[in-house]
Amino acid sequence: MAGPRYFRTDGIVLRRVDVGEADAIVTLLTPFHGKLRALARGARRPGSRGGGHLDLFTHVTVQVARGRNLDKISQADTLAAHAGLRTDLLRYSVACAIGETADRFSQEAHEDHELYDSVVRTLGAVADGGDPELEMVAFGLRLLDHSGYRPHLAACGRCGDELTRVDSFHSPAHGGVICPRCGPVVPGARPLSANALAMLRLLQSDDLATARRVRRDAELRREVEAFVRAQTAHVLERDLASLAFLQRVRQLS
Ligand SMILES: [Zn+2]
């Protein structure tokens, strides 16, 4: 087999499926190997070297042994446990949405340290007390941009006219915001308030510091999140299952 038999990598646990009595198959997002699926023997035994540290959303360094069919994790050390994601249901469900989005946009054996850095930064912020929904939509916009689907927020996605800060429309099929003249003639276009457009622009320019200071009422939050969700679903040609889970969590609270 080509290449070294063992290698080390940092990673963040995106998925974890228990198998057999004590093992788990984990999907790690890594900076240089893309998505990596590997067997962690004894993952469910306390204190196990192989996989005791491989809880969902944990940031780890692992040693991986190349396998014929499936790689194996021979050692795992925690860089950040992100315990805050597993003790708060809203933060957990937001982390699930971030993890599923990252999973869908990433590939196996494909170097993408920018995506990796973005996931690590976002999950860290959500775990450490950041506004979970704001971090989630900022992450979604960054990811769309990074994947070549930067939403139109400066010029109408249909006619190309400059968008001023007025009530406008959102048409996922046109790649983002469309102007007040185009909106009414596009089937399925949804109204988007001037404030939501302004907030999306702040987040797209990665100005989270300013975005955090803006008063965000429930309607503004809903609009901004719905924009990113619809635009992401259009690109992926499907909605994310984890967002239905997030919806249910919100109804409980
Ligand atoms: Zn237009």
XYZ file of C-alpha atoms and ligand atoms in Angstrom:
254
model
C 0.000 0.000 0.000
C 1.334 3.457 -0.892
C 2.175 6.044 1.753
C 3.011 5.612 5.403
C 1.047 3.121 7.424
C 0.531 5.554 10.311
C -0.112 9.274 10.358
C -1.192 11.901 12.848
C -3.803 14.564 12.274
C -5.951 17.033 14.126
C -9.668 16.686 13.608
C -13.107 17.474 14.879
C -15.691 14.725 15.392
C -18.615 15.303 13.016
C -20.292 11.942 13.393
C -20.054 8.957 15.628
C -21.830 5.644 15.177
C -21.499 2.949 17.826
C -20.746 -0.528 16.480
C -20.527 -3.837 18.288
C -20.188 -3.796 22.049
C -17.438 -1.293 22.614
C -16.370 0.255 19.298
C -17.425 3.265 17.259
C -16.930 4.504 13.732
C -16.193 8.210 13.789
C -16.158 10.745 10.994
C -13.533 13.408 11.593
C -13.131 16.617 9.655
C -9.397 17.223 9.247
C -7.397 20.087 7.727
C -5.393 18.060 5.202
C -7.224 14.755 4.723
C -10.731 16.153 4.404
C -13.356 13.949 5.937
C -11.886 10.842 7.517
C -13.878 7.811 8.601
C -12.146 5.508 11.030
C -12.810 2.761 13.515
C -12.125 3.578 17.153
C -11.765 0.324 19.059
C -12.909 0.420 22.663
C -14.347 3.895 22.153
C -17.066 3.201 24.653
C -14.786 1.880 27.395
C -13.922 4.576 29.897
C -10.285 5.589 29.768
C -9.650 3.867 26.457
C -6.634 5.256 24.609
C -8.241 4.571 21.256
C -11.471 6.404 21.453
C -12.430 7.598 24.908
C -11.905 11.161 23.733
C -13.968 10.875 20.592
C -17.282 12.316 21.721
C -19.282 14.252 19.158
C -17.816 17.717 18.344
C -14.612 17.096 20.329
C -11.453 18.655 18.864
C -8.727 16.020 18.910
C -5.335 14.907 17.697
C -5.390 11.293 16.549
C -2.957 8.704 15.323
C -4.461 6.780 12.444
C -3.417 3.405 11.058
C -4.275 2.901 7.418
C -6.498 -0.128 6.953
C -7.405 -2.108 3.869
C -11.082 -1.244 4.175
C -11.310 1.128 7.078
C -8.677 3.222 8.855
C -8.239 2.699 12.581
C -7.612 5.236 15.304
C -4.821 3.945 17.508
C -4.557 6.952 19.822
C -6.643 10.058 20.536
C -5.817 13.145 22.590
C -8.249 15.954 23.329
C -7.406 19.502 22.233
C -10.792 20.917 23.290
C -13.645 18.888 24.763
C -16.319 21.495 23.936
C -18.366 20.222 26.854
C -20.667 23.247 26.536
C -22.107 21.648 23.395
C -23.270 18.571 25.232
C -24.857 20.186 28.288
C -27.181 22.689 26.572
C -29.837 21.446 24.174
C -29.965 24.589 22.017
C -26.162 24.705 21.664
C -26.133 20.986 20.933
C -28.766 21.268 18.189
C -26.952 24.254 16.627
C -23.724 22.221 16.708
C -25.595 19.384 14.944
C -26.677 21.795 12.198
C -23.100 23.107 11.816
C -21.726 19.559 11.793
C -24.228 18.347 9.193
C -23.543 21.368 6.963
C -19.789 20.748 7.194
C -20.340 17.068 6.476
C -22.355 17.808 3.330
C -19.900 20.367 1.977
C -16.729 18.352 2.637
C -15.187 15.405 0.844
C -13.035 12.485 1.876
C -9.293 12.805 1.232
C -9.671 16.404 0.078
C -7.505 19.040 1.763
C -9.578 22.002 2.914
C -8.030 23.662 5.939
C -10.172 26.783 5.483
C -13.371 24.781 5.991
C -11.726 22.961 8.889
C -10.625 26.222 10.548
C -14.113 27.659 10.133
C -15.753 24.619 11.759
C -13.260 24.597 14.650
C -13.681 28.332 15.228
C -17.503 28.178 15.080
C -17.985 25.138 17.299
C -15.519 26.645 19.784
C -17.478 29.906 19.877
C -20.815 28.110 20.325
C -19.354 25.908 23.084
C -17.818 28.877 24.885
C -20.963 30.962 25.221
C -21.216 32.781 21.876
C -24.678 33.495 20.440
C -25.314 30.073 18.874
C -27.695 31.226 16.136
C -25.509 34.153 15.083
C -22.455 31.889 14.882
C -24.478 29.374 12.848
C -25.636 31.865 10.200
C -22.168 33.464 9.985
C -20.728 29.987 9.445
C -23.359 29.207 6.785
C -22.555 32.391 4.858
C -18.795 31.726 5.059
C -19.328 28.199 3.793
C -21.500 29.295 0.855
C -18.837 31.836 -0.063
C -16.010 29.309 0.305
C -17.872 26.782 -1.881
C -18.371 29.249 -4.724
C -21.968 30.196 -3.922
C -21.488 33.601 -2.304
C -25.032 34.982 -1.987
C -25.782 38.238 -3.830
C -26.245 40.996 -1.242
C -24.857 44.038 -3.068
C -26.547 43.774 -6.479
C -29.890 42.278 -7.495
C -29.454 38.597 -8.432
C -31.905 39.059 -11.311
C -31.355 42.490 -12.943
C -27.967 43.416 -11.469
C -29.068 46.801 -10.120
C -27.360 47.959 -6.972
C -29.283 46.963 -3.828
C -29.913 49.843 -1.480
C -30.872 49.345 2.124
C -34.608 48.962 1.546
C -37.099 46.136 1.986
C -36.209 43.635 -0.754
C -36.788 39.988 -1.660
C -34.930 36.704 -1.457
C -34.892 34.283 -4.373
C -32.599 31.273 -3.775
C -32.755 30.404 -7.494
C -31.290 33.827 -8.290
C -28.463 33.305 -5.829
C -29.574 35.695 -3.114
C -31.330 39.032 -2.757
C -33.341 40.575 -5.573
C -34.533 44.165 -5.765
C -38.025 45.534 -4.964
C -38.860 45.771 -8.687
C -37.860 42.166 -9.506
C -39.296 40.594 -6.336
C -43.002 40.795 -7.188
C -42.559 39.133 -10.600
C -40.448 36.182 -9.388
C -42.534 33.197 -8.259
C -41.493 31.988 -4.804
C -39.515 35.131 -3.909
C -39.907 35.963 -0.222
C -39.831 39.418 1.333
C -36.599 40.336 3.117
C -36.515 43.373 5.383
C -33.930 46.142 5.034
C -32.645 45.291 8.519
C -32.163 41.634 7.623
C -30.259 42.651 4.471
C -28.014 44.907 6.573
C -27.365 42.105 9.072
C -26.562 39.626 6.288
C -24.050 42.104 4.860
C -22.339 42.464 8.236
C -22.095 38.705 8.561
C -20.932 38.214 4.977
C -18.102 40.671 5.577
C -17.298 38.576 8.679
C -17.856 41.593 10.923
C -19.199 39.574 13.817
C -18.074 42.191 16.316
C -20.535 44.723 14.877
C -23.221 42.092 14.251
C -23.131 41.113 17.936
C -23.853 44.704 18.965
C -26.949 45.067 16.753
C -30.208 44.528 18.602
C -31.599 41.350 17.079
C -35.265 40.759 17.755
C -36.944 37.425 17.070
C -38.154 38.482 13.624
C -34.701 39.617 12.491
C -33.152 36.367 13.741
C -35.799 34.336 11.938
C -35.314 36.210 8.646
C -31.520 35.948 8.649
C -31.561 32.281 9.546
C -34.270 31.491 6.958
C -32.176 33.230 4.280
C -29.080 31.118 4.969
C -31.124 27.958 5.338
C -32.976 28.432 2.022
C -29.795 29.403 0.168
C -27.934 26.375 1.552
C -30.823 24.025 0.740
C -30.864 25.371 -2.819
C -27.142 24.648 -3.265
C -27.364 21.187 -1.669
C -30.701 20.475 -3.379
C -32.061 19.365 -0.002
C -32.808 20.741 3.427
C -30.722 19.708 6.420
C -32.279 17.122 8.740
C -30.663 18.748 11.781
C -32.588 21.981 11.216
C -35.867 20.165 11.870
C -34.312 19.015 15.149
C -33.341 22.600 15.989
C -36.923 23.693 15.267
C -38.251 21.113 17.745
C -35.752 22.166 20.411
C -36.913 25.777 20.078
C -40.547 24.746 20.454
C -39.644 23.067 23.744
C -38.032 26.183 25.179
Zn -33.729 43.539 -9.851
